[in-house]
Backbone atoms as SQL, in Angstrom:
CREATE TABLE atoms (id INTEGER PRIMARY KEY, chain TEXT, resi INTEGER, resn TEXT, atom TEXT, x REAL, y REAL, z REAL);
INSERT INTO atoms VALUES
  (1, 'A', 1, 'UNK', 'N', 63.821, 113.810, 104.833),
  (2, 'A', 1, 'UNK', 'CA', 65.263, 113.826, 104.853),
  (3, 'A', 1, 'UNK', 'C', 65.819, 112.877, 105.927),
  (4, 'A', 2, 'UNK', 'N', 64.989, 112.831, 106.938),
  (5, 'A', 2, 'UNK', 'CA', 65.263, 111.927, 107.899),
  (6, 'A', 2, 'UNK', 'C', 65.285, 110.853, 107.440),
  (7, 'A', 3, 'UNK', 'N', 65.197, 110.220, 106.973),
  (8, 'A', 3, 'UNK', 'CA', 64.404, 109.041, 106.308),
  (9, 'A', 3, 'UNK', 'C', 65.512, 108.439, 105.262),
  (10, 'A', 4, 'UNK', 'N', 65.631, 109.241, 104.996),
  (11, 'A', 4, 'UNK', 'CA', 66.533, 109.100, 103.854),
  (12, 'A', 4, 'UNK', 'C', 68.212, 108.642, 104.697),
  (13, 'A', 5, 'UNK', 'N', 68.631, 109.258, 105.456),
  (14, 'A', 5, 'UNK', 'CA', 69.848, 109.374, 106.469),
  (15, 'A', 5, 'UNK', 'C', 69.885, 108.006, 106.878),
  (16, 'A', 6, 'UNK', 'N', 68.443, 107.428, 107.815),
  (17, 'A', 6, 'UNK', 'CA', 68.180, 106.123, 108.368),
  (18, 'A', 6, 'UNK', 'C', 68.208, 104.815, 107.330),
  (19, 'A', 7, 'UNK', 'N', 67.739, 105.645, 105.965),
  (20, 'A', 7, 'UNK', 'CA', 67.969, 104.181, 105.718),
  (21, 'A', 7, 'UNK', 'C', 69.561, 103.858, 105.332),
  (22, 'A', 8, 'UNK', 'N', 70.168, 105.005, 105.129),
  (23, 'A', 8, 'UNK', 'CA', 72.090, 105.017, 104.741),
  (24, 'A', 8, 'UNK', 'C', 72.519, 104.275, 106.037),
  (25, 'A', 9, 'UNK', 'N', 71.861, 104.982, 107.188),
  (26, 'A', 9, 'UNK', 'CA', 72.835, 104.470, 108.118),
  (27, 'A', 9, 'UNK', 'C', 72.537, 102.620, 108.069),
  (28, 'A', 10, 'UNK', 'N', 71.006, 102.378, 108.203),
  (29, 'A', 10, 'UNK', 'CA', 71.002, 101.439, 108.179),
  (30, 'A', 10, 'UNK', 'C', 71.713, 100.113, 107.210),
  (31, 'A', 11, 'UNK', 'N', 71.941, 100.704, 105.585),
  (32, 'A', 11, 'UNK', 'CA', 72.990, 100.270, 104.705),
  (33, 'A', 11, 'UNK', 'C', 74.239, 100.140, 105.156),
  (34, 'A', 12, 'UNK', 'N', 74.879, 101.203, 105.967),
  (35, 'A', 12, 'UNK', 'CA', 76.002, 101.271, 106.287),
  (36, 'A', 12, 'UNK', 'C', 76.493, 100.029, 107.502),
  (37, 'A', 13, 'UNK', 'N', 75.254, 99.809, 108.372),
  (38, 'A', 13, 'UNK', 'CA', 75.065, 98.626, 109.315),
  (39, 'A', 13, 'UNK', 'C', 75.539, 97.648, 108.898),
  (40, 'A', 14, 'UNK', 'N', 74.532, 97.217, 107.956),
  (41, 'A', 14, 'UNK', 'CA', 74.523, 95.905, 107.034),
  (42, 'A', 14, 'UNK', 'C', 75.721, 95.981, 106.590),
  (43, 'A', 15, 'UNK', 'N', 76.215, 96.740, 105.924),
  (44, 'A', 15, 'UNK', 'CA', 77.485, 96.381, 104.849),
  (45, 'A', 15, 'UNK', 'C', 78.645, 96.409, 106.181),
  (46, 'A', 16, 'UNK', 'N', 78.558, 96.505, 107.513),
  (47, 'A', 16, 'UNK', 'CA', 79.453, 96.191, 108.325),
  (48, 'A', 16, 'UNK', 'C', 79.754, 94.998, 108.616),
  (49, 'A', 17, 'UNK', 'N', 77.734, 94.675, 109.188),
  (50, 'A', 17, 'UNK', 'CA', 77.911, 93.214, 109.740),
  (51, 'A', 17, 'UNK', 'C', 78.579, 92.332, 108.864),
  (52, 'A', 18, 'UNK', 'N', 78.097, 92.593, 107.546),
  (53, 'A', 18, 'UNK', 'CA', 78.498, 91.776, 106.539),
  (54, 'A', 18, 'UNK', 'C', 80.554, 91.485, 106.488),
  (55, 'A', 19, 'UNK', 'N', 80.724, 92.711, 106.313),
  (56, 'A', 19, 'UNK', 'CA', 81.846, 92.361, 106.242),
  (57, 'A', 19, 'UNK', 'C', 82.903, 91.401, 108.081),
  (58, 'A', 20, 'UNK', 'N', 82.087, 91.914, 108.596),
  (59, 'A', 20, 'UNK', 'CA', 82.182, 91.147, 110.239),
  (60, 'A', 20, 'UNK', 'C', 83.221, 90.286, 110.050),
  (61, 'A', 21, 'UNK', 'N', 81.579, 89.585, 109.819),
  (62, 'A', 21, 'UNK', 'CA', 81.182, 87.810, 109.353),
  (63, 'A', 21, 'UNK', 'C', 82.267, 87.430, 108.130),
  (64, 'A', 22, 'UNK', 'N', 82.424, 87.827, 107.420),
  (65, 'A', 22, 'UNK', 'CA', 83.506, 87.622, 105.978),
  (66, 'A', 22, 'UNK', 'C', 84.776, 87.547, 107.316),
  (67, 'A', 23, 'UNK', 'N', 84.976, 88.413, 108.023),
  (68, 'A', 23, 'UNK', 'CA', 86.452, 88.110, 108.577),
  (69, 'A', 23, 'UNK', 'C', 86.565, 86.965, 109.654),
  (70, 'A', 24, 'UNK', 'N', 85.223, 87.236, 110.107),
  (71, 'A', 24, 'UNK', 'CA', 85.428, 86.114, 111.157),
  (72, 'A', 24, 'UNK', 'C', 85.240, 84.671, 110.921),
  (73, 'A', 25, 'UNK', 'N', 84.692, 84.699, 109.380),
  (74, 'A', 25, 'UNK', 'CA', 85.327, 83.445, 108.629),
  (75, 'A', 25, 'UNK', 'C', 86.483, 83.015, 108.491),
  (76, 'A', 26, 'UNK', 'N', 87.166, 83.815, 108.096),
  (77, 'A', 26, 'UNK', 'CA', 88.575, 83.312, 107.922),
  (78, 'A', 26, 'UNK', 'C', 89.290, 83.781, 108.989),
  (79, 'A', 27, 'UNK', 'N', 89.231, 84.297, 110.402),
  (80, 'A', 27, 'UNK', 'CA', 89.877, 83.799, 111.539),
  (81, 'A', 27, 'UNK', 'C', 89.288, 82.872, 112.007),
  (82, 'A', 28, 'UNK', 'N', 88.410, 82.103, 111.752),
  (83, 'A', 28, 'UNK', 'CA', 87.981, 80.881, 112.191),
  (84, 'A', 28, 'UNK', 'C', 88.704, 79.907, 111.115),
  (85, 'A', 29, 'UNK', 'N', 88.815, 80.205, 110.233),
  (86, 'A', 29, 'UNK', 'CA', 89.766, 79.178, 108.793),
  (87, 'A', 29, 'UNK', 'C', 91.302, 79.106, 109.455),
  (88, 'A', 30, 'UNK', 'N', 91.894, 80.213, 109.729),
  (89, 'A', 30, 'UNK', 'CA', 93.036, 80.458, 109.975),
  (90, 'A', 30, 'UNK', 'C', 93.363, 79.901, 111.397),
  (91, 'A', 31, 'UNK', 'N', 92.378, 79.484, 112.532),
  (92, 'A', 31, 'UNK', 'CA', 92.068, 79.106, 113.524),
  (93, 'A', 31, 'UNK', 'C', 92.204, 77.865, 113.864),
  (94, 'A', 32, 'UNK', 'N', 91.487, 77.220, 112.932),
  (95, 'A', 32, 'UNK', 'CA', 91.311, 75.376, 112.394),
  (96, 'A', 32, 'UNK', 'C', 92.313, 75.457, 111.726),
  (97, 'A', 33, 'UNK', 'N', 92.713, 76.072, 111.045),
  (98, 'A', 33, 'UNK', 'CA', 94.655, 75.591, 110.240),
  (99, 'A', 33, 'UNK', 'C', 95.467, 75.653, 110.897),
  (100, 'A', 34, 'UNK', 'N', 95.720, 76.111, 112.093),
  (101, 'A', 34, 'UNK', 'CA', 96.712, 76.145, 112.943),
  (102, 'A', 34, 'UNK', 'C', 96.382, 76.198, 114.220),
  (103, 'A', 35, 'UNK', 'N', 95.666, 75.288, 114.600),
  (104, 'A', 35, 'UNK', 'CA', 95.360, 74.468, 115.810),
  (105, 'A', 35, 'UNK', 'C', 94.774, 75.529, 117.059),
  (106, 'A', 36, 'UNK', 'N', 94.013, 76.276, 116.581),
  (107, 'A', 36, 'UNK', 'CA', 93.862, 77.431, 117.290),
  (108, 'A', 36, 'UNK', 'C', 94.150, 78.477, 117.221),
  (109, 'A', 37, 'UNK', 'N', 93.697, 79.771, 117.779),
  (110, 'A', 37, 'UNK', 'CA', 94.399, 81.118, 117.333),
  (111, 'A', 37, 'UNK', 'C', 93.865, 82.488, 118.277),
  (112, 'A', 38, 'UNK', 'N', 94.744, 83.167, 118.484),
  (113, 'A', 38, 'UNK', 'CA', 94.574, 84.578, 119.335),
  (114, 'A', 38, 'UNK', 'C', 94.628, 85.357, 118.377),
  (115, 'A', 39, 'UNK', 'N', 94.459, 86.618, 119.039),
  (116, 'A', 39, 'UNK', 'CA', 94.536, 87.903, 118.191),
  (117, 'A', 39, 'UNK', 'C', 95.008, 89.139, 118.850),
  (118, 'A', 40, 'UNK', 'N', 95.115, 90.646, 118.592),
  (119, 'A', 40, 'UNK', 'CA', 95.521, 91.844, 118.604),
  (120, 'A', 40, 'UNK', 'C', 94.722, 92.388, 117.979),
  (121, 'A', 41, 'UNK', 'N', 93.921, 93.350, 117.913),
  (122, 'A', 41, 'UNK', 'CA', 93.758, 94.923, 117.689),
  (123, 'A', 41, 'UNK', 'C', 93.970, 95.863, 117.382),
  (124, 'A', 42, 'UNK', 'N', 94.816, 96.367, 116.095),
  (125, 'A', 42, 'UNK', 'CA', 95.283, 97.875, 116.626),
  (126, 'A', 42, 'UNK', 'C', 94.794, 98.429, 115.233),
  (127, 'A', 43, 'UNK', 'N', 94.482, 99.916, 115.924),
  (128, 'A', 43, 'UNK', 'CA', 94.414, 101.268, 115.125),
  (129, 'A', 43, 'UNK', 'C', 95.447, 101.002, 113.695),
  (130, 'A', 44, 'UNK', 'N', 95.093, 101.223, 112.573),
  (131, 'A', 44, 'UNK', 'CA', 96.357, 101.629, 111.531),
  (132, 'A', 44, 'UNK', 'C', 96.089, 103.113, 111.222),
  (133, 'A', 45, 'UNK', 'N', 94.969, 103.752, 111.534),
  (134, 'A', 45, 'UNK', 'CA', 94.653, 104.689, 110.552),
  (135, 'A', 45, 'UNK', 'C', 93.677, 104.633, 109.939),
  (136, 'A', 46, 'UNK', 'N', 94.316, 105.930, 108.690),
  (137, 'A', 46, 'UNK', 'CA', 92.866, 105.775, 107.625),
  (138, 'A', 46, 'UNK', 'C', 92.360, 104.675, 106.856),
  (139, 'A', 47, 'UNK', 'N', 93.676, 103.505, 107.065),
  (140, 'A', 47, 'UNK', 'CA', 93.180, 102.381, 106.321),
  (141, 'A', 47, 'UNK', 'C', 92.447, 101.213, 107.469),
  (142, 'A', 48, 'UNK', 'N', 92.163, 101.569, 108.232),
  (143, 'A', 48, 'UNK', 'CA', 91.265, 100.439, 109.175),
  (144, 'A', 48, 'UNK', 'C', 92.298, 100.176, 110.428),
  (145, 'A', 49, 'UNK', 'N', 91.410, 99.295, 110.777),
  (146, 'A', 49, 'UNK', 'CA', 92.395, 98.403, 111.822),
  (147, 'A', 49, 'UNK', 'C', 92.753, 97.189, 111.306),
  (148, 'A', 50, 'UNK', 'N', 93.705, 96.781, 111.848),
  (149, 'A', 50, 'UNK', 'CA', 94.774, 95.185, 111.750),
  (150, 'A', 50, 'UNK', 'C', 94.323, 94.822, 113.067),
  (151, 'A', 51, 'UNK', 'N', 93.999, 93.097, 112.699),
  (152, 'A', 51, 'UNK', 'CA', 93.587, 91.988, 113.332),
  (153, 'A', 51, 'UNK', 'C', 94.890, 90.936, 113.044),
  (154, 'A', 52, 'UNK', 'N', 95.868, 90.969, 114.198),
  (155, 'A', 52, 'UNK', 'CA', 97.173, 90.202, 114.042),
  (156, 'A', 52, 'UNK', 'C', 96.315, 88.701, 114.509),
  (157, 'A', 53, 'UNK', 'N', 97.182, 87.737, 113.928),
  (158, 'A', 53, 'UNK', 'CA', 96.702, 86.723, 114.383),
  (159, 'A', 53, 'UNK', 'C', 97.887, 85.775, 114.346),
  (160, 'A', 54, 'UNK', 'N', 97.730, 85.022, 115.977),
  (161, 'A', 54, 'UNK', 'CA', 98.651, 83.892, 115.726),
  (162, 'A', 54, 'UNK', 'C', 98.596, 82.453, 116.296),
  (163, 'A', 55, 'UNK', 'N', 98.575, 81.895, 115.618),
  (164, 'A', 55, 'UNK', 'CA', 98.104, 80.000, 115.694),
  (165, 'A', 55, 'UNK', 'C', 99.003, 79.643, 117.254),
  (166, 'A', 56, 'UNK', 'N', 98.100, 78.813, 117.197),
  (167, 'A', 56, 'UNK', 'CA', 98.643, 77.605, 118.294),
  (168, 'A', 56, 'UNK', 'C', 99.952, 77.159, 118.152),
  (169, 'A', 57, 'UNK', 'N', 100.469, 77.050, 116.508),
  (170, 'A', 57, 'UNK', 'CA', 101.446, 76.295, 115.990),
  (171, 'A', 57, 'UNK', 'C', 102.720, 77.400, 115.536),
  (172, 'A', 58, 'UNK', 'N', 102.270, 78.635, 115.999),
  (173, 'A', 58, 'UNK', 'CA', 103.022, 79.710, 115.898),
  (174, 'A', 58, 'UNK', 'C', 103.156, 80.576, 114.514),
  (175, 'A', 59, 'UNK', 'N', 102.341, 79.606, 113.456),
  (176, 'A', 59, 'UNK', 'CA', 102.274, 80.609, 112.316),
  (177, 'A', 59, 'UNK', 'C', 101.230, 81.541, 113.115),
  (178, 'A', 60, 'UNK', 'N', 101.540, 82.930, 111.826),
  (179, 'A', 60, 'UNK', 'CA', 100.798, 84.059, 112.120),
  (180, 'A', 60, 'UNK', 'C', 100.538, 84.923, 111.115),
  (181, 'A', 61, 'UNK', 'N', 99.468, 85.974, 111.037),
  (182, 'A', 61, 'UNK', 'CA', 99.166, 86.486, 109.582),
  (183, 'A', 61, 'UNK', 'C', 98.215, 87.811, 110.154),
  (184, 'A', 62, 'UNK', 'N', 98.081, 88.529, 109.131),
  (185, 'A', 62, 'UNK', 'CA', 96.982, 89.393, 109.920),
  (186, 'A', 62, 'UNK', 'C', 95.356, 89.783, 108.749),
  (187, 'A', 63, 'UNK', 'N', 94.775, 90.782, 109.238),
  (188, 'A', 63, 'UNK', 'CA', 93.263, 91.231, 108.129),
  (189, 'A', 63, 'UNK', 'C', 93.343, 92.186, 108.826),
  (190, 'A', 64, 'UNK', 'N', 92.882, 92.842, 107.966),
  (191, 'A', 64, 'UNK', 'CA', 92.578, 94.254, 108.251),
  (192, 'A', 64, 'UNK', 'C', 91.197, 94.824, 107.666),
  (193, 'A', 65, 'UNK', 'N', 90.269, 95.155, 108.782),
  (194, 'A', 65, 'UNK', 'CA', 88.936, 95.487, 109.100),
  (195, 'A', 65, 'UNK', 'C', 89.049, 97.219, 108.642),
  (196, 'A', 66, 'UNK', 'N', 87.614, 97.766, 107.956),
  (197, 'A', 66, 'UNK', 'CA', 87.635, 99.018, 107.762),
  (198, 'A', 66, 'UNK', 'C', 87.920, 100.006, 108.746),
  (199, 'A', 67, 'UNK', 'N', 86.989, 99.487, 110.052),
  (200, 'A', 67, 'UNK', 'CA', 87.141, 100.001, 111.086),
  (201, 'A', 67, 'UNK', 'C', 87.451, 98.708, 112.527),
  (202, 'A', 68, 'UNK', 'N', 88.075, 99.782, 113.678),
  (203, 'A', 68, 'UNK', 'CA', 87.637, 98.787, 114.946),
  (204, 'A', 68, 'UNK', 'C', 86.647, 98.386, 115.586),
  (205, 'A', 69, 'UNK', 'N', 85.146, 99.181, 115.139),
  (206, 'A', 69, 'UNK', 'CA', 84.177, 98.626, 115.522),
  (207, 'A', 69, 'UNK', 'C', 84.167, 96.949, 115.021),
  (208, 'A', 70, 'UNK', 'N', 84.208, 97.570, 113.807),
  (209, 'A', 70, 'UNK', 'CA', 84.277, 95.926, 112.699),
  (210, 'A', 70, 'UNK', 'C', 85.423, 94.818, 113.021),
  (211, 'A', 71, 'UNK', 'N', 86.311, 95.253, 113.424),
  (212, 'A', 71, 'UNK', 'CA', 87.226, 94.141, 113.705),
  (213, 'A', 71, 'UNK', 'C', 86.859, 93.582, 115.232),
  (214, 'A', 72, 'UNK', 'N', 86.750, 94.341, 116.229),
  (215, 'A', 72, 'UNK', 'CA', 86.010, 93.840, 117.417),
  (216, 'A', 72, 'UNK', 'C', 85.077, 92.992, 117.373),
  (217, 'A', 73, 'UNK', 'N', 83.870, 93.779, 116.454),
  (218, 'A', 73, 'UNK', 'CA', 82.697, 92.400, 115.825),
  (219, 'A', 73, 'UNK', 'C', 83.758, 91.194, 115.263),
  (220, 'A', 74, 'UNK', 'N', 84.283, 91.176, 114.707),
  (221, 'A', 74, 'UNK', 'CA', 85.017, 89.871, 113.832),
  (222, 'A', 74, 'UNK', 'C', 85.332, 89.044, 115.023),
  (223, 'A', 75, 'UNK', 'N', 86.465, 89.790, 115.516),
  (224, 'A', 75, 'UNK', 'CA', 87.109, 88.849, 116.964),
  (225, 'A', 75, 'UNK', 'C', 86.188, 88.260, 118.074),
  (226, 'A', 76, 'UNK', 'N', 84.833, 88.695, 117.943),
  (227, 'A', 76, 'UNK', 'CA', 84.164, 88.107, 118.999),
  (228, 'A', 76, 'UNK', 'C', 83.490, 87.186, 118.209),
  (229, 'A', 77, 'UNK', 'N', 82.752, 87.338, 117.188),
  (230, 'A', 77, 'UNK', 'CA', 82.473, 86.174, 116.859),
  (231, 'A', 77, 'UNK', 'C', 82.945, 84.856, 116.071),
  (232, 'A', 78, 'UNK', 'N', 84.253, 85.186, 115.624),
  (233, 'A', 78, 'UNK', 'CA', 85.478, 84.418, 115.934),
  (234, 'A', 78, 'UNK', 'C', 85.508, 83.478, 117.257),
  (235, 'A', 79, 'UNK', 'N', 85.259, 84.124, 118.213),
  (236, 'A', 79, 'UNK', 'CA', 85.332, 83.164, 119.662),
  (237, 'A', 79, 'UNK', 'C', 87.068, 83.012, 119.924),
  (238, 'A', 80, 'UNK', 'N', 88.006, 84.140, 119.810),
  (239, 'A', 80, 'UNK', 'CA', 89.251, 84.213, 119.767),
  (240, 'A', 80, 'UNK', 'C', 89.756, 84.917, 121.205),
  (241, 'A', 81, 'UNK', 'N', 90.815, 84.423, 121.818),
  (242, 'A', 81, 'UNK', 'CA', 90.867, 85.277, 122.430),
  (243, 'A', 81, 'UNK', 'C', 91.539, 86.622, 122.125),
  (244, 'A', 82, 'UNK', 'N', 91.227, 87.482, 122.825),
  (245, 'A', 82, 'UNK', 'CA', 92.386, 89.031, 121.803),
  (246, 'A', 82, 'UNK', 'C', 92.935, 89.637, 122.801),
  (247, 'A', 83, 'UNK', 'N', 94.173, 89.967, 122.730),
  (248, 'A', 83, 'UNK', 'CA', 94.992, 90.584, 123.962),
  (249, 'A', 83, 'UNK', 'C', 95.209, 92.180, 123.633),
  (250, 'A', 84, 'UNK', 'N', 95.456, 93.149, 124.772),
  (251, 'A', 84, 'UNK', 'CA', 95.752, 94.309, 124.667),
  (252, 'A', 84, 'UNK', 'C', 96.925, 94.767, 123.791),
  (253, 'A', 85, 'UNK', 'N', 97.684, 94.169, 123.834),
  (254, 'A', 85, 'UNK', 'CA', 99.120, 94.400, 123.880),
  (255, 'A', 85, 'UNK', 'C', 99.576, 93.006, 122.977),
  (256, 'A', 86, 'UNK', 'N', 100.662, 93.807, 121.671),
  (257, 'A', 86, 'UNK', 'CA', 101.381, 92.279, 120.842),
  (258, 'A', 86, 'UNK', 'C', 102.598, 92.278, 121.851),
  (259, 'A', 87, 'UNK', 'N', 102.833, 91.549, 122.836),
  (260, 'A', 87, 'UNK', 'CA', 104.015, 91.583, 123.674),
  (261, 'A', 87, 'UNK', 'C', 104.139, 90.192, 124.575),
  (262, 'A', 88, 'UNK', 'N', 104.943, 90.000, 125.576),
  (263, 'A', 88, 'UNK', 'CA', 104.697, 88.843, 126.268),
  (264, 'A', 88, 'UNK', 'C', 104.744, 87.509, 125.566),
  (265, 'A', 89, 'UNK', 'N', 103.749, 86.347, 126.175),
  (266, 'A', 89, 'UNK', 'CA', 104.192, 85.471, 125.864),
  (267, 'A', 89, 'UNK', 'C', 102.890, 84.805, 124.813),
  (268, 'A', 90, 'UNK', 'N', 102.081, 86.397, 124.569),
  (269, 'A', 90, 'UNK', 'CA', 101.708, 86.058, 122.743),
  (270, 'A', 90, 'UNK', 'C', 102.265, 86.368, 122.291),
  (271, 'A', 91, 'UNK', 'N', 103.173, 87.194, 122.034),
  (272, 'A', 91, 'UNK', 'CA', 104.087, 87.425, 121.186),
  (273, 'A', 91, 'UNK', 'C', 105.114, 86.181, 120.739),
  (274, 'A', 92, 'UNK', 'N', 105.435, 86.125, 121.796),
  (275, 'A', 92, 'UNK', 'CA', 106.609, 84.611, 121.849),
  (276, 'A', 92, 'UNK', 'C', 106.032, 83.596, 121.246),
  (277, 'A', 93, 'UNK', 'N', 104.692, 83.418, 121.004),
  (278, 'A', 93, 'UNK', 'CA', 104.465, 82.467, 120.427),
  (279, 'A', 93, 'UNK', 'C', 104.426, 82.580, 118.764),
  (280, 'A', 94, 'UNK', 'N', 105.144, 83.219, 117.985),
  (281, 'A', 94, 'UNK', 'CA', 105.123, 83.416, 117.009),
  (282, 'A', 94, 'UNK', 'C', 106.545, 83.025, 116.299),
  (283, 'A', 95, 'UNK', 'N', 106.248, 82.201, 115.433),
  (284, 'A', 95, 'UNK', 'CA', 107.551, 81.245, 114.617),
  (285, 'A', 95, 'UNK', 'C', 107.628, 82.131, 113.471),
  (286, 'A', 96, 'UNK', 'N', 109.196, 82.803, 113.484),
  (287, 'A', 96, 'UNK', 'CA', 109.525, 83.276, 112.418),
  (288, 'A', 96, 'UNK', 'C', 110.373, 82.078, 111.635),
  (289, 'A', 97, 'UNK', 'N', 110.496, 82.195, 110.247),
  (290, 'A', 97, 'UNK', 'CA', 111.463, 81.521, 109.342),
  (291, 'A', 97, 'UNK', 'C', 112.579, 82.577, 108.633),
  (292, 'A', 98, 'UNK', 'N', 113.102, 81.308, 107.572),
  (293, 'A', 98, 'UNK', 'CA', 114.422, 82.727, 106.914),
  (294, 'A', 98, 'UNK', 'C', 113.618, 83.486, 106.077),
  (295, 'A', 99, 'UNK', 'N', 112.477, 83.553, 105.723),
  (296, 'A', 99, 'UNK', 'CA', 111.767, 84.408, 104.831),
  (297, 'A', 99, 'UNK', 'C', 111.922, 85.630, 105.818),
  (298, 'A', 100, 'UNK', 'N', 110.865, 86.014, 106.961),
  (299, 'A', 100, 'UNK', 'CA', 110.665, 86.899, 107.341),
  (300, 'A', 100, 'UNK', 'C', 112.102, 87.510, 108.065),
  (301, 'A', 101, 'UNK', 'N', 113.101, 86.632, 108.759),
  (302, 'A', 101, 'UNK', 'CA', 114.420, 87.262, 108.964),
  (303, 'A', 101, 'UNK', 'C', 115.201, 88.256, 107.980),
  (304, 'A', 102, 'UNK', 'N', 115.441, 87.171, 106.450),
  (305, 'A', 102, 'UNK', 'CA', 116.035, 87.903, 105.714),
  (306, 'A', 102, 'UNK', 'C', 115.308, 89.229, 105.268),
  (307, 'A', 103, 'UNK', 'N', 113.533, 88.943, 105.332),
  (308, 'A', 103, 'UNK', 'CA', 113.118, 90.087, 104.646),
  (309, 'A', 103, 'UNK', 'C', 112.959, 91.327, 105.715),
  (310, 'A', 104, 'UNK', 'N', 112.745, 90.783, 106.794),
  (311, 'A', 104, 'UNK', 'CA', 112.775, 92.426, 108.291),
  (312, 'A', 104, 'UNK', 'C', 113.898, 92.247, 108.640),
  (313, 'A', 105, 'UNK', 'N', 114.227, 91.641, 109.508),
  (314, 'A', 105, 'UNK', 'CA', 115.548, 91.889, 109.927),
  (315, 'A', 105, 'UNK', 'C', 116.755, 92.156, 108.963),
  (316, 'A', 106, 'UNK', 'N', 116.648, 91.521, 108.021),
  (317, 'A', 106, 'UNK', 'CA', 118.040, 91.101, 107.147),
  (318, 'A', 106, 'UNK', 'C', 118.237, 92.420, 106.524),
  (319, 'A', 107, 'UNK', 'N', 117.031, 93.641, 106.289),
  (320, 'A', 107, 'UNK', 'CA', 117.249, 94.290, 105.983),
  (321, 'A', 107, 'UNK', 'C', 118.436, 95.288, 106.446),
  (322, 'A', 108, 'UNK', 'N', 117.675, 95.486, 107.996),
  (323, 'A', 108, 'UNK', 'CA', 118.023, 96.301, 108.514),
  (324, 'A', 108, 'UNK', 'C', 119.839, 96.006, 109.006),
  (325, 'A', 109, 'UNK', 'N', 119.933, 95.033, 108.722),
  (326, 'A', 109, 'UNK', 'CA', 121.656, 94.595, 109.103),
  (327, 'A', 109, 'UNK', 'C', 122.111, 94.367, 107.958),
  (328, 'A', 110, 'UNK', 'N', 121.655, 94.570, 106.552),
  (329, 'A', 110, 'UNK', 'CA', 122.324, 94.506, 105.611),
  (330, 'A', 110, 'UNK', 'C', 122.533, 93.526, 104.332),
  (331, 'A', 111, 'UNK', 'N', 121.224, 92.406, 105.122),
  (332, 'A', 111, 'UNK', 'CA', 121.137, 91.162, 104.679),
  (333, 'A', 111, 'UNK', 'C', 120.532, 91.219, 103.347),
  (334, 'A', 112, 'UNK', 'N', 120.486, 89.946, 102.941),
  (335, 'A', 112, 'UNK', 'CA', 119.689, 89.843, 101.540),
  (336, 'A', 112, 'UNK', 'C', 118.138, 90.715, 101.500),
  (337, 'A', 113, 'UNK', 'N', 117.355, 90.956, 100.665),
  (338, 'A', 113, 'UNK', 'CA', 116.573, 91.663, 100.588),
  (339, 'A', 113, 'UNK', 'C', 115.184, 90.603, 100.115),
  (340, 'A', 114, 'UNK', 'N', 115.490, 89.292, 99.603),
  (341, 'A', 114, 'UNK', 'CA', 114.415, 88.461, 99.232),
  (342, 'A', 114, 'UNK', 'C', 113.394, 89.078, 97.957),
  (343, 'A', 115, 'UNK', 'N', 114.784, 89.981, 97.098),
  (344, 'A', 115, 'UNK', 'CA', 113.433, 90.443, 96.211),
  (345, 'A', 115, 'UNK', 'C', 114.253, 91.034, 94.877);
C-alpha cells in the first residue's frame, strides 16, 4: 500500500514540475515581449494562485498556477524578480489603456461597459 501512495505522490511531482516549466515558459515569452518582466504571487483560492506579471514596457497580464508551490517553482525559474506586495513603484509601472478604464473603472462610475 505504501508503494502504491509513493508512486501517486511521485506522479503528482512530475505532473507539477511539468506544469512549472509550461509557465515559466511563457513568463519567459511574456518577458522577451516586453523587454523584461517582474511578478506577484498571490493566493486565489481553490482555483490556484495568480502570477501577475508586468513588462518593462508596462504591459501586464497574469497565469495562474494550481498551486503556490507551483507558481514559486515557475517564478524562479523564470529568473523574474517577484515582489511581496502589487503596490509601489511595481505597481506604477503598469500602463493601463481605454480598454481596461472603460472596462474596471468605467464601470464602476457608470461608464461604457465594452461589451
Amino acid at each position: 500500500m505504501a508503494e502504491i501512495q509513493q508512486v501517486e505522490d511521485s506522479k503528482q511531482a512530475a505532473r507539477a514540475e511539468r506544469k512549472a516549466a509550461r509557465l515559466a515558459k511563457e513568463i519567459g515569452a511574456f518577458a522577451q515581449a516586453h523587454g523584461g518582466a517582474e511578478g506577484q504571487i498571490a493566493y486565489i483560492g481553490h482555483e490556484g494562485t495568480r502570477i501577475v506579471l508586468v513588462g518593462e514596457d508596462g504591459g501586464w497580464g497574469d497565469l495562474v498556477a494550481p498551486t503556490y508551490a507551483v507558481a514559486q517553482s515557475a517564478v524562479e525559474k523564470a529568473g523574474i524578480t517577484v515582489h511581496e506586495e502589487f503596490a509601489g513603484e511595481f505597481a506604477a509601472k503598469v500602463k493601463t489603456g481605454p480598454y481596461e478604464w472603460t472596462r474596471m473603472a468605467g464601470i464602476q462610475v457608470g461608464g461604457p461597459s465594452n461589451g
